Short mmCIF file of N, CA and C in Angstrom, two decimals:
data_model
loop_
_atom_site.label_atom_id
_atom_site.label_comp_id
_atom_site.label_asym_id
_atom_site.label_seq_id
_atom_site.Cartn_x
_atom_site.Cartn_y
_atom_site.Cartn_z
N UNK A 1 0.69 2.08 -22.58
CA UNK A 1 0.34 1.44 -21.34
C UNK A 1 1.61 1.28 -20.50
N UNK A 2 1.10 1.56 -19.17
CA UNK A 2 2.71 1.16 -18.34
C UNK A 2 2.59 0.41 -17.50
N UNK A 3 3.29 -0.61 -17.51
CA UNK A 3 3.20 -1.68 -16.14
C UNK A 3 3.70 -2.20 -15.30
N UNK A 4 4.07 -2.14 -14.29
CA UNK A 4 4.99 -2.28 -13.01
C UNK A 4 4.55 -3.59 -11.80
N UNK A 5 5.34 -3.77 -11.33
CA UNK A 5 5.16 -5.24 -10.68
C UNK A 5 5.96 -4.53 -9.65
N UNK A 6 5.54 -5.70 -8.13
CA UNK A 6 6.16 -5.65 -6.74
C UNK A 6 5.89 -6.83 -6.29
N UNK A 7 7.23 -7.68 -6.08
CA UNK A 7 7.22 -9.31 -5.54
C UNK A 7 7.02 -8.60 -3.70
N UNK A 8 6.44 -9.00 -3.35
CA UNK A 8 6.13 -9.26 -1.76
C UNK A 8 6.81 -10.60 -0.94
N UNK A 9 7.30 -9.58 0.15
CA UNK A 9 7.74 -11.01 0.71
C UNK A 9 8.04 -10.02 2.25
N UNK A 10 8.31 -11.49 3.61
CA UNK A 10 8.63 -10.36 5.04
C UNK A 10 9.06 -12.03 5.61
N UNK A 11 9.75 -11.34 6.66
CA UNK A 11 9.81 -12.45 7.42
C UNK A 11 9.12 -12.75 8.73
N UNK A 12 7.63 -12.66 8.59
CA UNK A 12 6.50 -13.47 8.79
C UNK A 12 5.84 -14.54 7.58
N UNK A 13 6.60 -14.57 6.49
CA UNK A 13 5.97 -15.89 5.80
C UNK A 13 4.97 -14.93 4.75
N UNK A 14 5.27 -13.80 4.91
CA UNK A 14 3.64 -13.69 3.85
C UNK A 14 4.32 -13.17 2.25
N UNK A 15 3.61 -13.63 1.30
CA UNK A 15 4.55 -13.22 -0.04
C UNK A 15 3.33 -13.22 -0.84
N UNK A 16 3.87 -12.76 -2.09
CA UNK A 16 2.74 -12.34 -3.11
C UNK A 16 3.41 -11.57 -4.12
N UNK A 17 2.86 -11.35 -5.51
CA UNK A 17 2.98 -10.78 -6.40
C UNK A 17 1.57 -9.50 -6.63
N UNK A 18 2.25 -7.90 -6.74
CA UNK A 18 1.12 -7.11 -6.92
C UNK A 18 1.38 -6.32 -8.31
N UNK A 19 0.20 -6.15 -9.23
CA UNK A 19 0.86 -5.84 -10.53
C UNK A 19 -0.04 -4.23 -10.78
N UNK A 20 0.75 -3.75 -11.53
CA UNK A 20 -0.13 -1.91 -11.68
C UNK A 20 -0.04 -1.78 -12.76
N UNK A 21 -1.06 -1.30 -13.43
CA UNK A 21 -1.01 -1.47 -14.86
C UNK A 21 -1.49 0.24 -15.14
N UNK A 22 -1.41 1.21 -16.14
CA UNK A 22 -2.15 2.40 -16.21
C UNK A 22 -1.89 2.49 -17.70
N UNK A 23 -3.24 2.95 -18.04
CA UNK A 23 -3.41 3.48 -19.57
C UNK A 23 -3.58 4.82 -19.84
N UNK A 24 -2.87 5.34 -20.54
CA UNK A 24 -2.41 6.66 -20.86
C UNK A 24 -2.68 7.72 -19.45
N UNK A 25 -3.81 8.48 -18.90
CA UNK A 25 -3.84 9.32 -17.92
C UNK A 25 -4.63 8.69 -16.82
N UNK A 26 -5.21 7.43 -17.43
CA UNK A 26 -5.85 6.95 -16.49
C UNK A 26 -5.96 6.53 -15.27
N UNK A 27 -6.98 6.01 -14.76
CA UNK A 27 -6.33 5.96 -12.89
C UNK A 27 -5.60 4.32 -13.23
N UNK A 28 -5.34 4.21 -12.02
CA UNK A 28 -3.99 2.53 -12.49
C UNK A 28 -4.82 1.27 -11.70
N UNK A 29 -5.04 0.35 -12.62
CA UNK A 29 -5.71 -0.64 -11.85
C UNK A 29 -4.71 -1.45 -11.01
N UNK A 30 -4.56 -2.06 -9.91
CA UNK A 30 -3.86 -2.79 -8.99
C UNK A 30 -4.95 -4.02 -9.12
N UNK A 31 -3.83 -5.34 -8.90
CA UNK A 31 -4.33 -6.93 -9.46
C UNK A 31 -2.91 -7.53 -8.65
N UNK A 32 -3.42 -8.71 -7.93
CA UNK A 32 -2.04 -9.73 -7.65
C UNK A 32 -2.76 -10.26 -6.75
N UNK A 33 -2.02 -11.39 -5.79
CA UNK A 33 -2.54 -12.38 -4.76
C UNK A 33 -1.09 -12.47 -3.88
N UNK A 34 -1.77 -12.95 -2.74
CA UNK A 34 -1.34 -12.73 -1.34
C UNK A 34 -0.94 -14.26 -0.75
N UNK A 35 -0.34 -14.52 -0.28
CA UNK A 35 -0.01 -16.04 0.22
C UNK A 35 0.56 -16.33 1.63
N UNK A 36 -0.28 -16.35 2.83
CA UNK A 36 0.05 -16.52 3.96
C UNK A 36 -0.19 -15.18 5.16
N UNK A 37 -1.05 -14.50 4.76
CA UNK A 37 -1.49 -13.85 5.20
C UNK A 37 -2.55 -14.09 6.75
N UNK A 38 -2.68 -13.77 8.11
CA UNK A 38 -3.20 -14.04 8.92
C UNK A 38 -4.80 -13.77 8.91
N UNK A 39 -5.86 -14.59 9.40
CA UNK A 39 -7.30 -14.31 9.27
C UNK A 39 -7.25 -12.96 9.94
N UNK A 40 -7.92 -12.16 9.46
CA UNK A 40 -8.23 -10.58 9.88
C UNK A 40 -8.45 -9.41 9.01
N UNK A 41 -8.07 -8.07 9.24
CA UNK A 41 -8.46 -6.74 8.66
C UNK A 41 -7.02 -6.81 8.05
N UNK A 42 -7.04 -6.17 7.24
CA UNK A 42 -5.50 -5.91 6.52
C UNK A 42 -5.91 -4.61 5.44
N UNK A 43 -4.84 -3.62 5.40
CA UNK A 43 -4.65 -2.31 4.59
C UNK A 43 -3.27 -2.66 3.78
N UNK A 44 -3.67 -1.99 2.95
CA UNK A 44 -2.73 -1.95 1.40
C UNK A 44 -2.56 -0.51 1.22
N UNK A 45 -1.12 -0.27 1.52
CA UNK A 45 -0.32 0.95 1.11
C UNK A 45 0.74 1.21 0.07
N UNK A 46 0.90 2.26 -0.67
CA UNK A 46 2.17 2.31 -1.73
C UNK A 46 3.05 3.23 -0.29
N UNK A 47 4.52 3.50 -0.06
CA UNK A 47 5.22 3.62 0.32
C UNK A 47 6.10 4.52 -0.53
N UNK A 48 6.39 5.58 0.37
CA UNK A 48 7.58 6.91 -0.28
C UNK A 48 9.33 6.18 -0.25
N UNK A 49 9.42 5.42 0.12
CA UNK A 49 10.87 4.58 -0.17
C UNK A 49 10.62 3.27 -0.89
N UNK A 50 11.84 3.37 -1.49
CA UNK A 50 11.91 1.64 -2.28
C UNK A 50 13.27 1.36 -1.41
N UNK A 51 13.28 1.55 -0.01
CA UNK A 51 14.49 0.90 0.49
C UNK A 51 13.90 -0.05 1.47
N UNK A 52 14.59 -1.41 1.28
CA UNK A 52 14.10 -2.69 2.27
C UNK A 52 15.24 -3.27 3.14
N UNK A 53 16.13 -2.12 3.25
CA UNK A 53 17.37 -2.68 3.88
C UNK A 53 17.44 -2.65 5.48
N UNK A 54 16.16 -2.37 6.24
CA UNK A 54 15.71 -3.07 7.26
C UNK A 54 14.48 -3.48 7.58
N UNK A 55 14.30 -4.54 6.18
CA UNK A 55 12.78 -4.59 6.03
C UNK A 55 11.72 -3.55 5.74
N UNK A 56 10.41 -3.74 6.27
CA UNK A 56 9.00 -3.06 5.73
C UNK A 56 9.69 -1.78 6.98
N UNK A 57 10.42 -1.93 7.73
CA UNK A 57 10.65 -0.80 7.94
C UNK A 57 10.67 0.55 7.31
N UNK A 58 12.01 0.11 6.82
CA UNK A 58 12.70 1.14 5.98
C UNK A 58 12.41 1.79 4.80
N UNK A 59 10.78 1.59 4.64
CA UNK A 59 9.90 1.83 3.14
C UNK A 59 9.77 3.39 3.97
N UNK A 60 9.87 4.13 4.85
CA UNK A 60 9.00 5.52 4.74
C UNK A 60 7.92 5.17 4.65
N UNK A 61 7.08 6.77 4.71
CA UNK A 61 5.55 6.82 5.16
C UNK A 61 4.73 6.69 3.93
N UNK A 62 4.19 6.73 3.69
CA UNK A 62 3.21 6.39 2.97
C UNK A 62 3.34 7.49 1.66
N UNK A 63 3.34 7.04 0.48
CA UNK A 63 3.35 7.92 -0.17
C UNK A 63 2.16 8.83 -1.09
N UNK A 64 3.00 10.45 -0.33
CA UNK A 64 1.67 11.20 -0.20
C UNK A 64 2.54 13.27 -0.58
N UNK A 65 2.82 12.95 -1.96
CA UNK A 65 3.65 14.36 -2.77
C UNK A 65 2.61 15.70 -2.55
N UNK A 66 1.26 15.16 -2.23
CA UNK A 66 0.76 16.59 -2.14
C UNK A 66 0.08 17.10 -0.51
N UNK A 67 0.86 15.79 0.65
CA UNK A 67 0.42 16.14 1.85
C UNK A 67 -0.95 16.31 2.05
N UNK A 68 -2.01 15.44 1.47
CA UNK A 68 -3.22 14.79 2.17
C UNK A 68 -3.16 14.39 3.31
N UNK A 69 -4.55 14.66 3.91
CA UNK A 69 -4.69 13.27 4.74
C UNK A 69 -4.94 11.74 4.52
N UNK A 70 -5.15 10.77 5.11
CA UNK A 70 -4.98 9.69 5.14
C UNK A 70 -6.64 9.63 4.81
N UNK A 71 -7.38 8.79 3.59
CA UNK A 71 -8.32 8.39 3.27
C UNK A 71 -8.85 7.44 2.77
N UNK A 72 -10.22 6.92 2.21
CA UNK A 72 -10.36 5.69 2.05
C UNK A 72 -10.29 6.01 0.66
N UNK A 73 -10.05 4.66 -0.65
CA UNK A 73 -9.89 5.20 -1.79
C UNK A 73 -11.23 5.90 -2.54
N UNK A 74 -12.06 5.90 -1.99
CA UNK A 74 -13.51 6.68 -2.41
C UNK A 74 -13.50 8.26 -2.35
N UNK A 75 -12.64 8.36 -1.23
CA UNK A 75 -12.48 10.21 -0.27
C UNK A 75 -11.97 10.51 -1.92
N UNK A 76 -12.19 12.04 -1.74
CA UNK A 76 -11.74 12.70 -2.87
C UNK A 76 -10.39 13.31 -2.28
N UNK A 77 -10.71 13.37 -1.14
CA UNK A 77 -9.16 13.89 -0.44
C UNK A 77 -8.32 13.36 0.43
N UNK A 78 -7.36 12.38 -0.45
CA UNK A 78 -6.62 11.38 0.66
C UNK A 78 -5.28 11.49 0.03
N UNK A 79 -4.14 10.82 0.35
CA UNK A 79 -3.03 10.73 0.00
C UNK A 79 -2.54 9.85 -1.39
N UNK A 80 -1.76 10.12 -2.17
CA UNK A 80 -1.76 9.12 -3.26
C UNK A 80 -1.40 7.38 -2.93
N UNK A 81 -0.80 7.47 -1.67
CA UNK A 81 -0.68 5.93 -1.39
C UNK A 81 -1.25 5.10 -0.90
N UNK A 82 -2.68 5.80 -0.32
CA UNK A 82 -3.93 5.04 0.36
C UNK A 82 -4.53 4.12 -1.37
N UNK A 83 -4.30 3.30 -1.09
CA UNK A 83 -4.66 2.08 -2.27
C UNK A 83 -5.96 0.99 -1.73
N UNK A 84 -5.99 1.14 -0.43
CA UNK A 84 -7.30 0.87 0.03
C UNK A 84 -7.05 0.52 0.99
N UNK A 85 -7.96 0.40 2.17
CA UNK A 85 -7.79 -0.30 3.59
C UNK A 85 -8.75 -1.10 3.16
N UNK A 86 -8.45 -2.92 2.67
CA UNK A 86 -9.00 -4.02 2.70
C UNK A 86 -9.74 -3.92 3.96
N UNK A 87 -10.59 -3.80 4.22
CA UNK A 87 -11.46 -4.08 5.40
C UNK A 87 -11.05 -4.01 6.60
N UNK A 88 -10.20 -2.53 6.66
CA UNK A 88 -9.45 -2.34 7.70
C UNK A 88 -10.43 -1.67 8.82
N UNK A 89 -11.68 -1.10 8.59
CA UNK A 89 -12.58 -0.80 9.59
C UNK A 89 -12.63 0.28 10.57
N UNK A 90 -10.96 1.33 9.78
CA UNK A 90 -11.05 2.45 10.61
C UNK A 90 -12.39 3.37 10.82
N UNK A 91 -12.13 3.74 11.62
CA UNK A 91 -13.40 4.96 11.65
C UNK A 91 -13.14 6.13 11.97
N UNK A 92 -11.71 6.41 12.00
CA UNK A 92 -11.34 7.56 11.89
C UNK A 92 -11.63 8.29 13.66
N UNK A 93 -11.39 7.34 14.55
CA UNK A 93 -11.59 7.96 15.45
C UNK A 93 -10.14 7.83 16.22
N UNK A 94 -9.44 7.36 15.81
CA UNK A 94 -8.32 6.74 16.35
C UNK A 94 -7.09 8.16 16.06
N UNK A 95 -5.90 8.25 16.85
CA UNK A 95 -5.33 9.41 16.25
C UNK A 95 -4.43 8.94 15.67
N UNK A 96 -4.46 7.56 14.93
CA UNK A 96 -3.72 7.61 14.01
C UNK A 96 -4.38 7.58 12.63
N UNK A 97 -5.83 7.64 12.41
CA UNK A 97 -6.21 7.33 11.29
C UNK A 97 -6.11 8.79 10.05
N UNK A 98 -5.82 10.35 10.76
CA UNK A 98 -5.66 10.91 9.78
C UNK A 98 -4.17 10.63 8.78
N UNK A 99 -3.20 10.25 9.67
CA UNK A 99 -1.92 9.92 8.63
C UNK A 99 -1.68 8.07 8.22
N UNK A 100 -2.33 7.29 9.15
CA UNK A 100 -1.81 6.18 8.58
C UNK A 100 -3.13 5.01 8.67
N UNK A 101 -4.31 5.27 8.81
CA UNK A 101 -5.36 4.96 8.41
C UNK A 101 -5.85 3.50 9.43
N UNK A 102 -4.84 3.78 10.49
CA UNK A 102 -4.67 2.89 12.03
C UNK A 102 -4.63 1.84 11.27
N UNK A 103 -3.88 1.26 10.67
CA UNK A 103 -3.39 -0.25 9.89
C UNK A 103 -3.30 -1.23 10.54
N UNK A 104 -2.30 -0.49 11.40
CA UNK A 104 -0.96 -1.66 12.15
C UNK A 104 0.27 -1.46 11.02
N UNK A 105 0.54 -2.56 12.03
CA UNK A 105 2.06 -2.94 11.14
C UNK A 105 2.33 -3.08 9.94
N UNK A 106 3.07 -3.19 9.12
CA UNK A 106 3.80 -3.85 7.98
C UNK A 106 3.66 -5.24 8.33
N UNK A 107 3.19 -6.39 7.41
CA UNK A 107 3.24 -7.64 7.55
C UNK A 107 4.03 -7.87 6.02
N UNK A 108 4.26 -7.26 5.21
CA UNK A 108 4.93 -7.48 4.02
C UNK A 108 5.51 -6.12 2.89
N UNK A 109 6.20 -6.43 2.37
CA UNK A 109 6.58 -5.54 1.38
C UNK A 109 7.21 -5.62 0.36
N UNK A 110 7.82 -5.08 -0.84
CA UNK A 110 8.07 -5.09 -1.81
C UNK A 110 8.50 -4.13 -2.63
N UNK A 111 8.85 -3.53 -3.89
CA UNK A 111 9.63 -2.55 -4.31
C UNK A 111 8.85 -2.63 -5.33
N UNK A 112 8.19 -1.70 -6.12
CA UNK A 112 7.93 -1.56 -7.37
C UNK A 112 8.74 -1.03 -8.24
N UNK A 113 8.60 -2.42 -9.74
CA UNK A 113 9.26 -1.56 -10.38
C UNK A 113 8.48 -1.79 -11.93
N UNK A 114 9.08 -0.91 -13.14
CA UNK A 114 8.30 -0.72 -14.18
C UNK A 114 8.68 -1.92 -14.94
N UNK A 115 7.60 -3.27 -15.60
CA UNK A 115 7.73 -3.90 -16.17
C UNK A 115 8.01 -3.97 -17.96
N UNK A 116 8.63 -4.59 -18.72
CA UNK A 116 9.64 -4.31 -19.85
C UNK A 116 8.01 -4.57 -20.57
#
């Protein structure tokens, strides 16, 4: 089993712990809670950088090794870092929803790493 953790935190106040757990080839369950988050739609992305050295900026695009498009986690054909749009309500009409699933912003972020 392998298990990896990402403390969340931004400076809008929002923080949280997100934990990934995967058993042998299996797909990886994602589990954690959120703390200060604004009433609304919100999307959950994994990120091609673990650099936070100008914030949720500096994470890169979304991470996606085999150049998908941007999908919901149901699509059979989406990017590996689409982890779900929480009730983000795209509809895919927007021109940003084939690469970034019209989110918005970064309101938080974090670094994953593999737990001992």
């Amino acid at each position: 089993m392998v298990k990896a953790v990402a403390v969340l935190g931004s400076s809008e106040g929002v923080t949280g712990t997100i934990f990934f757990t995967q058993e042998g080839n299996g797909p990886t369950t994602v589990t954690g809670s959120l703390a200060g988050l604004k009433p609304g739609l919100h999307g959950f992305h994994v990120h091609a950088l673990g650099d936070t050295t100008n914030g949720c900026l500096s994470t890169g695009a979304h991470f996606n090794p085999n150049n998908n498009e941007h999908g919901a986690p149901e699509d059979e054909n989406r990017h590996a870092g689409d982890l779900g749009n929480v009730n983000v309500g795209d509809d895919g009409g927007h021109e940003l929803s084939k690469t970034t699933g019209n989110a918005g912003g970064r309101v938080a972020c974090g670094i994953i790493g593999l737990q001992g």
